[in-house]
Coordinates of C-alpha atoms and ligand atoms in Angstrom, one line a residue:
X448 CA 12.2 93.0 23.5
X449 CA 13.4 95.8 21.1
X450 CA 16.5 98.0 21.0
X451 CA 14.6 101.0 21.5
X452 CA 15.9 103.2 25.0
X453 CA 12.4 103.1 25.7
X454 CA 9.2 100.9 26.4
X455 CA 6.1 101.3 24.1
X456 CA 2.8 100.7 26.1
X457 CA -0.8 100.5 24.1
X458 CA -4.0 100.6 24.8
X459 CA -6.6 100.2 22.4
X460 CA -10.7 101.1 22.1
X461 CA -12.4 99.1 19.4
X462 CA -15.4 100.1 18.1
X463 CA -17.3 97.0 16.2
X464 CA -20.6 97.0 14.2
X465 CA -23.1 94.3 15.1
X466 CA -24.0 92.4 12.3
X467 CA -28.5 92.3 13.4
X468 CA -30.4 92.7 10.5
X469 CA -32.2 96.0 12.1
X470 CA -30.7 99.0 14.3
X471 CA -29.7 99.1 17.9
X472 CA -33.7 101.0 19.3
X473 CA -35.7 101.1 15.7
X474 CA -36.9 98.8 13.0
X475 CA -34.6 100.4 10.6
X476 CA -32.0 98.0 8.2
X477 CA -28.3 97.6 9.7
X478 CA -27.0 97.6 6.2
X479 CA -24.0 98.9 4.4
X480 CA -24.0 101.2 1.0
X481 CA -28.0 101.7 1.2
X482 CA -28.6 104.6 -0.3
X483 CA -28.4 108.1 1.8
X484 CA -31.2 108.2 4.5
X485 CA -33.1 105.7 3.1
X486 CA -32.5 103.4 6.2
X487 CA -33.9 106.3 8.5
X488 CA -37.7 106.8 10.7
X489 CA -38.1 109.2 13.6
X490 CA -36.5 106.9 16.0
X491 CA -32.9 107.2 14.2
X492 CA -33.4 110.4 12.8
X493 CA -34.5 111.6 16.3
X494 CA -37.6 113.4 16.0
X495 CA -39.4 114.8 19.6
X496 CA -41.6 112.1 21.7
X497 CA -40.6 108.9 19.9
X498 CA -39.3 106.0 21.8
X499 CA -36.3 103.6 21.5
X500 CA -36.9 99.7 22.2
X501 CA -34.0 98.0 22.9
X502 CA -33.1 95.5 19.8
X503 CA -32.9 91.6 21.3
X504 CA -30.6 89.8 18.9
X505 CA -28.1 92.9 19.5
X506 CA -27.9 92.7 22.9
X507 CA -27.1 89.0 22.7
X508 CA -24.9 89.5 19.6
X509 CA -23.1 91.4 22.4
X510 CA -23.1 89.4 24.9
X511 CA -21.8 86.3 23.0
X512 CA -18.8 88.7 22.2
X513 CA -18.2 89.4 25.8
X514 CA -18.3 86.0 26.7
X515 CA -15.9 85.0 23.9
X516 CA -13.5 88.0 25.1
X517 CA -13.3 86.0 28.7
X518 CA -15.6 89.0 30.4
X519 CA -17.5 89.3 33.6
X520 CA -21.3 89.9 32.7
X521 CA -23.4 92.3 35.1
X522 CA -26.4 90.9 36.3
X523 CA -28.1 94.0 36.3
X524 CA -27.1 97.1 33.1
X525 CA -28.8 100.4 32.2
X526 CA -27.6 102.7 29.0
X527 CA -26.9 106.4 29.6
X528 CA -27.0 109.4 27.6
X529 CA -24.0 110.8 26.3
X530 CA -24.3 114.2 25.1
X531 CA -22.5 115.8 22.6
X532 CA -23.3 118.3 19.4
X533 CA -22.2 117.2 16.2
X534 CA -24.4 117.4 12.8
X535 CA -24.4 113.4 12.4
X536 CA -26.3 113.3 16.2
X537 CA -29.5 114.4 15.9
X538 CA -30.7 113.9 19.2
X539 CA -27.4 115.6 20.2
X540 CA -26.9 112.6 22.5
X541 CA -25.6 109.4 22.0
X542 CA -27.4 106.5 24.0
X543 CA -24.1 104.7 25.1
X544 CA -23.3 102.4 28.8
X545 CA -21.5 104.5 31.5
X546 CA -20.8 103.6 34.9
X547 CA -22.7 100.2 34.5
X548 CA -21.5 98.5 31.7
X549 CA -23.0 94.7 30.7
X550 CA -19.4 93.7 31.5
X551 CA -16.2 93.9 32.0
X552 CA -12.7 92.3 33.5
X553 CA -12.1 90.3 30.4
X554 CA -9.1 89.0 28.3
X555 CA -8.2 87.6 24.9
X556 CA -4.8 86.0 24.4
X557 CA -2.5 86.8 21.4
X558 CA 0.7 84.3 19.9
X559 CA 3.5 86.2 20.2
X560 CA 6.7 85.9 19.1
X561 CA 7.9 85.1 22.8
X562 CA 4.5 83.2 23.1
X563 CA 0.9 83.4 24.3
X564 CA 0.2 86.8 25.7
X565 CA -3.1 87.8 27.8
X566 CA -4.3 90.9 27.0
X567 CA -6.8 92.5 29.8
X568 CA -10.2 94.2 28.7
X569 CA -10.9 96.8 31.2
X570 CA -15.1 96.6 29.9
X571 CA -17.2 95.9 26.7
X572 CA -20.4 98.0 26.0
X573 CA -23.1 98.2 24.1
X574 CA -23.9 101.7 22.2
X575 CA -25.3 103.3 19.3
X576 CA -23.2 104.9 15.9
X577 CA -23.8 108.3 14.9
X578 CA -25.0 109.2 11.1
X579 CA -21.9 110.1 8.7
X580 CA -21.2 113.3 7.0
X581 CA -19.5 113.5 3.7
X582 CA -17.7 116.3 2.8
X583 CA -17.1 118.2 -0.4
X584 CA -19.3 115.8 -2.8
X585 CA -19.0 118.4 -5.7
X586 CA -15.5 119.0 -5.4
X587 CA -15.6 122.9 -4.9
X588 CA -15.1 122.7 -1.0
X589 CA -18.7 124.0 0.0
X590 CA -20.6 121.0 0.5
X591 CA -21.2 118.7 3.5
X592 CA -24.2 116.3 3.3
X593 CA -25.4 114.2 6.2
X594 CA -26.3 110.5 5.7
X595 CA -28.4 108.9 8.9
X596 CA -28.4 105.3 7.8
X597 CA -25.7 104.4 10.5
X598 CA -27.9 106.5 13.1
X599 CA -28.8 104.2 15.4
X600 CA -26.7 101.3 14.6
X601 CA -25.5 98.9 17.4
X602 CA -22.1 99.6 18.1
X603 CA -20.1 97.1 20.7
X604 CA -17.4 99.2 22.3
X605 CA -14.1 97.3 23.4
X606 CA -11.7 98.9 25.7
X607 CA -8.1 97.1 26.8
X608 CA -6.0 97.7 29.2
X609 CA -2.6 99.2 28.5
X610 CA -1.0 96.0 28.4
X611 CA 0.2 96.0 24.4
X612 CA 4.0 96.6 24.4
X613 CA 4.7 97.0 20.8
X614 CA 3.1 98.1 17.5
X615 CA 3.5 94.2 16.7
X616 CA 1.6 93.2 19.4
X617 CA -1.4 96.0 18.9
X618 CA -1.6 94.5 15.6
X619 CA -1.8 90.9 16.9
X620 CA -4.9 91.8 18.7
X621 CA -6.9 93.2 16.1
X622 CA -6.2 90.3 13.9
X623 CA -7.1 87.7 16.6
X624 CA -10.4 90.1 17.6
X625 CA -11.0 90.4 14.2
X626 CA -10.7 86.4 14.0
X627 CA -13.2 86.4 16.8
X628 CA -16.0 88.4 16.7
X629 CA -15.8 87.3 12.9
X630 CA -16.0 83.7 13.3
X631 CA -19.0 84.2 16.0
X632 CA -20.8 86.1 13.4
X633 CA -20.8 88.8 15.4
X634 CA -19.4 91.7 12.8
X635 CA -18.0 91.1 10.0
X636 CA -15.0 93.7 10.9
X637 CA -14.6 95.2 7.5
X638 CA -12.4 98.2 8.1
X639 CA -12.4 99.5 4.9
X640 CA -16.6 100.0 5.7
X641 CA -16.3 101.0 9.2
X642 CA -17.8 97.8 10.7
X643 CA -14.5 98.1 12.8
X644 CA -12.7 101.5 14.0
X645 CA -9.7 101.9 16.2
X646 CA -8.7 104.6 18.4
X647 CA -5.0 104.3 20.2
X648 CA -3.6 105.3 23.4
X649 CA 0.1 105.2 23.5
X650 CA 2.9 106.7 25.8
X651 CA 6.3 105.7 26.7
X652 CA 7.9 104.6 29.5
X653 CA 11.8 106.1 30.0
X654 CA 14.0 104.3 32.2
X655 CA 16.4 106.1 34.4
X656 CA 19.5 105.3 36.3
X657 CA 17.4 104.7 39.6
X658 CA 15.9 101.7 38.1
X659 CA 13.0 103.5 37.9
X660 CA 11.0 104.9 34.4
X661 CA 9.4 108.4 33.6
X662 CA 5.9 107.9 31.8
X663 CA 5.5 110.6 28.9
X664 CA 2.0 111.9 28.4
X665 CA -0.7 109.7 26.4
X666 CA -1.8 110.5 23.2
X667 CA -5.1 108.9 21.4
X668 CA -4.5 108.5 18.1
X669 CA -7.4 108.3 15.1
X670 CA -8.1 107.7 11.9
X671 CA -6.5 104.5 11.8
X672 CA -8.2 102.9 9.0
X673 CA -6.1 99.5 8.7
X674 CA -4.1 97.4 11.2
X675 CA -0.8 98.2 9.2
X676 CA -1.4 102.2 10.0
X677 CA -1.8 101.2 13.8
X678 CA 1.1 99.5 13.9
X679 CA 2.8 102.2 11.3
X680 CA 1.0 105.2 13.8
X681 CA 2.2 103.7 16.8
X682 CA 6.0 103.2 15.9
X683 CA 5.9 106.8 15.1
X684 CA 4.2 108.2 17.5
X685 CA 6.2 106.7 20.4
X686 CA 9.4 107.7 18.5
X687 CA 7.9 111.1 18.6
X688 CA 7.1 111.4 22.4
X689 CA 11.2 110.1 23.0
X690 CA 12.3 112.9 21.2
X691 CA 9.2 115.6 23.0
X692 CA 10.2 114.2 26.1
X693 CA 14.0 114.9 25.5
X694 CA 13.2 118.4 24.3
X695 CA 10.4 119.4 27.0
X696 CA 10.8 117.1 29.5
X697 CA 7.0 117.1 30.2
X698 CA 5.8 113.8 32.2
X699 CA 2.5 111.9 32.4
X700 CA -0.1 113.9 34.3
X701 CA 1.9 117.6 33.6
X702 CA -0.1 118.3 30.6
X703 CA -3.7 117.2 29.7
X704 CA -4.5 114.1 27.5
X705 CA -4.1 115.3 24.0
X706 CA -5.6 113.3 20.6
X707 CA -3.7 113.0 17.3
X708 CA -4.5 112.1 13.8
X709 CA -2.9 109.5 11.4
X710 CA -2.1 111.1 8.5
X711 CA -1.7 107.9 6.1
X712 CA 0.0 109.9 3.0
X713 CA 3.0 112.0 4.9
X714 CA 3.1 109.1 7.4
X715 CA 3.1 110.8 10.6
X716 CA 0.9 111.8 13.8
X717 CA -0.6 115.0 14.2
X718 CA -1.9 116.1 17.7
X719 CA -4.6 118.0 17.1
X720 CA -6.3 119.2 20.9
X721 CA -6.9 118.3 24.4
X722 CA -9.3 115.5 24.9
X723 CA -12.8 115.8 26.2
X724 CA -13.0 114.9 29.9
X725 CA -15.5 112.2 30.6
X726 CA -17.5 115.4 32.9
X727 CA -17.7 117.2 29.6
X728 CA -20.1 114.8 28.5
X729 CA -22.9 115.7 31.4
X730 CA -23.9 111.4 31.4
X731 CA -27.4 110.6 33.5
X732 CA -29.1 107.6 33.1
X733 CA -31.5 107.0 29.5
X734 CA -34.6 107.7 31.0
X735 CA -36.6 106.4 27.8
X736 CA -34.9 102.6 28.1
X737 CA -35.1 99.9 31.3
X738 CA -32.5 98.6 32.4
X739 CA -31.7 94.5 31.3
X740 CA -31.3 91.6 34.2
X741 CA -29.3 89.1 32.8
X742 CA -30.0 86.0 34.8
X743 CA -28.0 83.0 34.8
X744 CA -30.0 81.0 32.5
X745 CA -29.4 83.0 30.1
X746 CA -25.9 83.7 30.5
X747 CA -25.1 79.9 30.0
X748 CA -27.6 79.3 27.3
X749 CA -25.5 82.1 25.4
X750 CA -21.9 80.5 26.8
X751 CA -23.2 77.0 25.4
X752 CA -23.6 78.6 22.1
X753 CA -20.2 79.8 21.6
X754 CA -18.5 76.6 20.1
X755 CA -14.8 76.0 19.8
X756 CA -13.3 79.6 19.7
X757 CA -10.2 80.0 17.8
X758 CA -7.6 80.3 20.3
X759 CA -9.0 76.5 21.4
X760 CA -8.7 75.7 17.9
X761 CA -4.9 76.4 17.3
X762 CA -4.0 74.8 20.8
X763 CA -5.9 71.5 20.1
X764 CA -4.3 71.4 16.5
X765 CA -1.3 71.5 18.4
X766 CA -1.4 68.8 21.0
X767 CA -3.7 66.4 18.3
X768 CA -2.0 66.7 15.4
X769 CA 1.7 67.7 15.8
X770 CA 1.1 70.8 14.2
X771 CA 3.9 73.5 14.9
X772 CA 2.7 77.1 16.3
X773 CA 3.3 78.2 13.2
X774 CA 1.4 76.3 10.9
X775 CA -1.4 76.0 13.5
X776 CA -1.8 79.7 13.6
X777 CA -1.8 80.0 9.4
X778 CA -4.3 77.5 9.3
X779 CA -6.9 78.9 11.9
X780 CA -6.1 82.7 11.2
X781 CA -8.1 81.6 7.2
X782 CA -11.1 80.9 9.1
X783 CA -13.2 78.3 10.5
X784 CA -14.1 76.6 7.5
X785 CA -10.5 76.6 5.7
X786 CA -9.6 74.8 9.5
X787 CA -12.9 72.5 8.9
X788 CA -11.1 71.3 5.7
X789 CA -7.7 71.3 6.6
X790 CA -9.4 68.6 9.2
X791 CA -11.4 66.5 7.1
X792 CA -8.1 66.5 4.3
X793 CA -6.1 65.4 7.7
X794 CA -8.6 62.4 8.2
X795 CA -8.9 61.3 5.2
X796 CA -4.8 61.5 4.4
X797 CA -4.6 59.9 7.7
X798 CA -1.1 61.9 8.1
X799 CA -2.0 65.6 9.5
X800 CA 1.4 67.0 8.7
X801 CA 1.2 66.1 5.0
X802 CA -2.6 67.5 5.3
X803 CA -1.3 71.0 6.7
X804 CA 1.7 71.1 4.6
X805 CA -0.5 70.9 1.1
X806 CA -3.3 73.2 3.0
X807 CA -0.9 76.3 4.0
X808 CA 1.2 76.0 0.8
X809 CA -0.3 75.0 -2.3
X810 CA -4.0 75.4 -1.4
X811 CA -3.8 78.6 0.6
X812 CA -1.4 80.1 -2.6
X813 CA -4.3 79.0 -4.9
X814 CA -6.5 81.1 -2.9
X815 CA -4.7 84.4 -2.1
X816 CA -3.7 84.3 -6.1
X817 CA -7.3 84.0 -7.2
X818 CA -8.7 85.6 -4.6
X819 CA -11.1 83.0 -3.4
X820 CA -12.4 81.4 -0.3
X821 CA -12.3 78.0 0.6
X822 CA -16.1 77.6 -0.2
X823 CA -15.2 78.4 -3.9
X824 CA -12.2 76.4 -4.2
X825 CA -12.8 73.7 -6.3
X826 CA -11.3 70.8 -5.2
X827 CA -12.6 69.2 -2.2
X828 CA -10.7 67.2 0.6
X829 CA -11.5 64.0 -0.9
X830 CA -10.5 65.2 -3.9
X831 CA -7.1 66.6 -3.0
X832 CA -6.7 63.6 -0.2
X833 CA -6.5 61.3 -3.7
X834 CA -3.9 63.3 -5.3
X835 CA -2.0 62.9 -1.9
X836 CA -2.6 59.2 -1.9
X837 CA -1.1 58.7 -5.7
X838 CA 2.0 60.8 -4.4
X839 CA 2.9 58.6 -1.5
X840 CA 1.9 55.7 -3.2
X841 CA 4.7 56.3 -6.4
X842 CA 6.5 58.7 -4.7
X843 CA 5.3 61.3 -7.2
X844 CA 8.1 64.1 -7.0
X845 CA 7.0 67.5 -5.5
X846 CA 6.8 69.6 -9.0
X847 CA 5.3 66.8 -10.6
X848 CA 2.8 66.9 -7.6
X849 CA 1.7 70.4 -7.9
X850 CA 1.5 70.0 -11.8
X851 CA -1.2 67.3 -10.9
X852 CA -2.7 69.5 -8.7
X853 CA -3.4 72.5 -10.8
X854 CA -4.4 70.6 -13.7
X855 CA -7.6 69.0 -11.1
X856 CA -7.9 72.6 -10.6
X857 CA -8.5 73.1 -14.0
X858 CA -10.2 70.8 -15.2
X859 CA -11.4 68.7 -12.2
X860 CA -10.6 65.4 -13.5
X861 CA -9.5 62.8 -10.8
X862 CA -5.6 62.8 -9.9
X863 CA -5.6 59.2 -10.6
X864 CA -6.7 60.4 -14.2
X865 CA -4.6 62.8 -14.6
X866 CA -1.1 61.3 -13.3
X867 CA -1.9 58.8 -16.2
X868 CA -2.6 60.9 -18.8
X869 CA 0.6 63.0 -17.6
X870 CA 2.7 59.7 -18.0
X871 CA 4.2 60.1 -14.6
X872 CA 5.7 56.8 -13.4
X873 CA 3.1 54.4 -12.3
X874 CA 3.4 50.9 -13.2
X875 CA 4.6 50.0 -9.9
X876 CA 3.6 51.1 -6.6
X877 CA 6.2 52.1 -3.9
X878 CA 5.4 49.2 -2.1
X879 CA 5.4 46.7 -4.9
X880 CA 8.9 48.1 -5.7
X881 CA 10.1 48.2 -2.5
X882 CA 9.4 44.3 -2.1
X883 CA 11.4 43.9 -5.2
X884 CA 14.4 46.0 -3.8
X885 CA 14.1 44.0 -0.4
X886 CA 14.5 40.5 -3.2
X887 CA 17.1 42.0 -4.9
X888 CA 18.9 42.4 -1.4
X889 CA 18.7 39.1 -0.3
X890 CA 19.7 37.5 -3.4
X891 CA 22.9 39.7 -3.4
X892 CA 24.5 38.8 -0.1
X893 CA 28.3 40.5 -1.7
X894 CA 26.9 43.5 -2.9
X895 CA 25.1 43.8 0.5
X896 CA 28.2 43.3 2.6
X897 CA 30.1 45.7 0.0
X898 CA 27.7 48.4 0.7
X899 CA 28.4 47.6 4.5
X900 CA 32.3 48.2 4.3
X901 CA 31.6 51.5 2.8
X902 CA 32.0 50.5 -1.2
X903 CA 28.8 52.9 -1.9
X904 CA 29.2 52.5 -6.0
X905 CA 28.3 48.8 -4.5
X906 CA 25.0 50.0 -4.5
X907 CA 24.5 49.8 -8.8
X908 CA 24.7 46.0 -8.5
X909 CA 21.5 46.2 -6.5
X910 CA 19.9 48.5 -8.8
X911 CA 20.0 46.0 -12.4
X912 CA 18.4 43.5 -10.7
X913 CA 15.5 45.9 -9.5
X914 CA 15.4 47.3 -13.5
X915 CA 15.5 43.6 -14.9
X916 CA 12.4 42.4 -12.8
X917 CA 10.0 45.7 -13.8
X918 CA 11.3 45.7 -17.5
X919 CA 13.2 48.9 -17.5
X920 CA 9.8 50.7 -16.2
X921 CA 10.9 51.6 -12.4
X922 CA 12.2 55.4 -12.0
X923 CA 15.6 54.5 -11.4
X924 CA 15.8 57.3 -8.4
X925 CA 12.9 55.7 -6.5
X926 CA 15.0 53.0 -6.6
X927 CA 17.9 54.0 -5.4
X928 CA 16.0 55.8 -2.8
X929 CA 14.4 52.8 -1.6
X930 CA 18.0 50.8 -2.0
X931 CA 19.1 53.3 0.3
X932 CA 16.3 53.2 2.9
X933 CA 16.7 49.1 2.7
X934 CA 20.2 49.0 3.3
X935 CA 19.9 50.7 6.0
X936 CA 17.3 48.6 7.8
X937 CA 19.4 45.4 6.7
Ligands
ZN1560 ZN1 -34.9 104.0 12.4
MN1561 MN1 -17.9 104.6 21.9

């Protein structure tokens, strides 16, 4: 836990855009950077008299999420109207899930520091986005223009309990969500395009002599538009209530809910107003939509579809391959298909630590430096699984190693190539020389029982033998090495 005198507690809503290739009740494109209102018909754009339809592949999109996120699905759901006026709402209500959600009770684990941590999900809907309005185009502060593409777009809505205890750890679970609903090709979580928004709920928790704690009030906080500022926003903002609370002395419950803004550039939270009471919203039922049964069949077909889900991955890595948390979490954190050659590499080295060890180093440096995925990374596992080979086989030195490796990069010729054109030491194999060492051993019974009562420089005798029988061409420190290794077996 930290040093702080007090205990951080987190909540967060995540807001994630379905990746269907049309919106949420209309036959309109779900795609980003269209240009303005050209993804728009009177459904969206809400015209009088028309008639949303309820999109199929969304509403499984969703509930393949809510499975994932370890949820409870209602058999029976309904949407409900949730008015509000803003200029991006044209209908002036927002067709959202109220008091029957399709589910809820749900959890996804995060790796911790101190280890696995359950987070709860208290429900996950499914809702439409609002338009977007962008302000001051021109620059002279007049202007705001109204764009509807995103009117209409199926939004899932995750809410978790308040079970995050650090900034850390609120930054954890977006990651590993992130990982998730990406991975199940459910969004594709781009923050920086609004395929994922975060609102958070944070107070602090005081303890006092009696053992006891005093709650400060909750603030939501917005505009978060990275998981750096959530965890930057959240350290603040908890700071911030310590020293409220020990100025005021206001409590949870004393003063209404209020909301804050992130502001990135000064690096603070500013609260901004008391927050909208669910009764402000006047919800009743979408009269326009009926309601979905989801029957069991269904339900499991979807379940059945889900596949290995990362958190399975990492633990499996663990117990099958050795792998420490550590590198297990590096290695599934790049994605399914870095993991999918990580495992093929592994097989084909037929040693899964060396496997990891080349994939989170060298490979995954290769990648962040030029900024490509593992799809466009040239070499492939057989390829790099050859390069590993030549190293174990003549002990190839780890700089002379990588050399190898980013000349296949380059030019894609074979390591076995390459380490001969780079006139690395090759004439004899490891176990070709260690067969001569073991010789050299035996015919040397004095040197051998020299070594033995602690006469180390003993040790060169063995080695001019070793030279003699490979003509000079053995790298006198592999031999050495493998003097040293053989000695100590003898
Ligand atoms: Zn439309
Ligand atoms: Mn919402």
């Amino acid at each position: 836990m930290s040093a702080l005198p007090y205990e951080v507690v987190i909540g967060l809503e995540v807001h994630v855009q379905l990746l269907t290739k049309s919106k949420l009740f209309c036959g309109c494109r779900n795609e980003f950077g269209l240009p303005p209102n050209s993804a728009t018909c009177p459904v969206c754009i809400g015209m009088p008299g028309v008639l949303p339809v309820m999109n199929r592949e969304a509403f499984e999109l969703a509930l393949k999420a809510a499975l994932a996120l370890n949820c409870e699905i209602a058999p029976f759901t309904k949407w409900d109207r949730k008015n509000y006026y803003y200029p991006d709402l044209p209908k002036n209500y927002q067709i959202s899930q109220y008091d029957l959600p399709f589910s809820r009770n749900g959890w996804l684990e995060i790796d911790t520091a101190a280890g696995p941590k359950k987070i709860g999900l208290i429900r996950v809907h499914l809702e439409e986005d609002a338009g977007k309005m962008l302000h001051d185009e021109t620059g002279q502060g007049r202007d705001s223009l109204v764009d509807l593409n995103r009117a209409g777009t199926p939004l899932l809505e995750i809410v978790t309990r308040p079970d995050m205890n650090s900034p850390e750890e609120a930054r954890l679970f977006l990651e590993e969500i992130r990982l998730l609903l990406r991975e199940l090709k459910v969004s594709d979580c781009e923050m920086q395009e609004g395929s994922l928004r975060v609102d958070a709920n944070v107070n602090i928790h005081i303890p006092q002599a009696d053992g006891g704690f005093v709650a400060t009030p909750i603030v939501e906080v917005k505009n978060l538009n990275s998981f750096r500022a959530v965890e930057k926003a959240m350290a603040y903002e908890a700071q911030r209530q310590y020293e409220e609370y020990q100025q005021t002395g206001k409590k949870l419950g004393e003063v209404p809910k209020a909301t804050a803004g992130w502001d990135e550039t000064l690096g603070m939270t500013v609260v901004q107003r008391r927050k909208e009471e669910a009764s402000d919203y006047r919800y009743f039922p979408e009269p326009d939509l009926v309601p979905v049964v989801v029957d069991e069949a269904w339900r499991e077909r979807i379940r059945a579809s889900l596949g290995e889900l990362p958190a399975a991955r990492r633990c499996r890595f663990q117990n099958q391959y050795g792998l420490s948390v550590y590198d297990a979490r590096v290695i599934i954190s790049q994605g399914l298909a870095f993991a999918d050659y990580f495992e093929e590499l592994a097989s084909l080295v037929g040693d899964a630590k060396v496997a990891a060890n080349w994939c989170t180093n060298q490979v995954l440096q290769v990648l962040n430096e030029r900024q490509w995925t593992i799809a466009e990374f040239p070499l492939r596992p057989s390829q790099l699984a050859e390069l590993l080979e030549q190293v174990r086989k003549y002990r190839i030195n780890p700089q002379r190693a990588r050399d190898v490796f980013m000349r296949m990069i380059q030019t894609g010729t074979s390591a076995e190539v390459l380490v001969r054109q780079m006139g690395l030491d090759v004439t004899f194999d490891i176990e070709q020389l260690r067969q001569l060492v073991r010789q050299a051993i035996a015919n040397n019974p004095k040197a051998l029982a020299d070594v033995r009562s602690g006469k180390a420089k003993a040790i060169d005798a063995l080695v001019g033998p070793v030279m003699r029988a490979t003509q000079g061409k053995a790298p006198t420190d592999v031999v050495r090495q493998l003097l040293q290794e053989e000695l100590q077996k003898a």
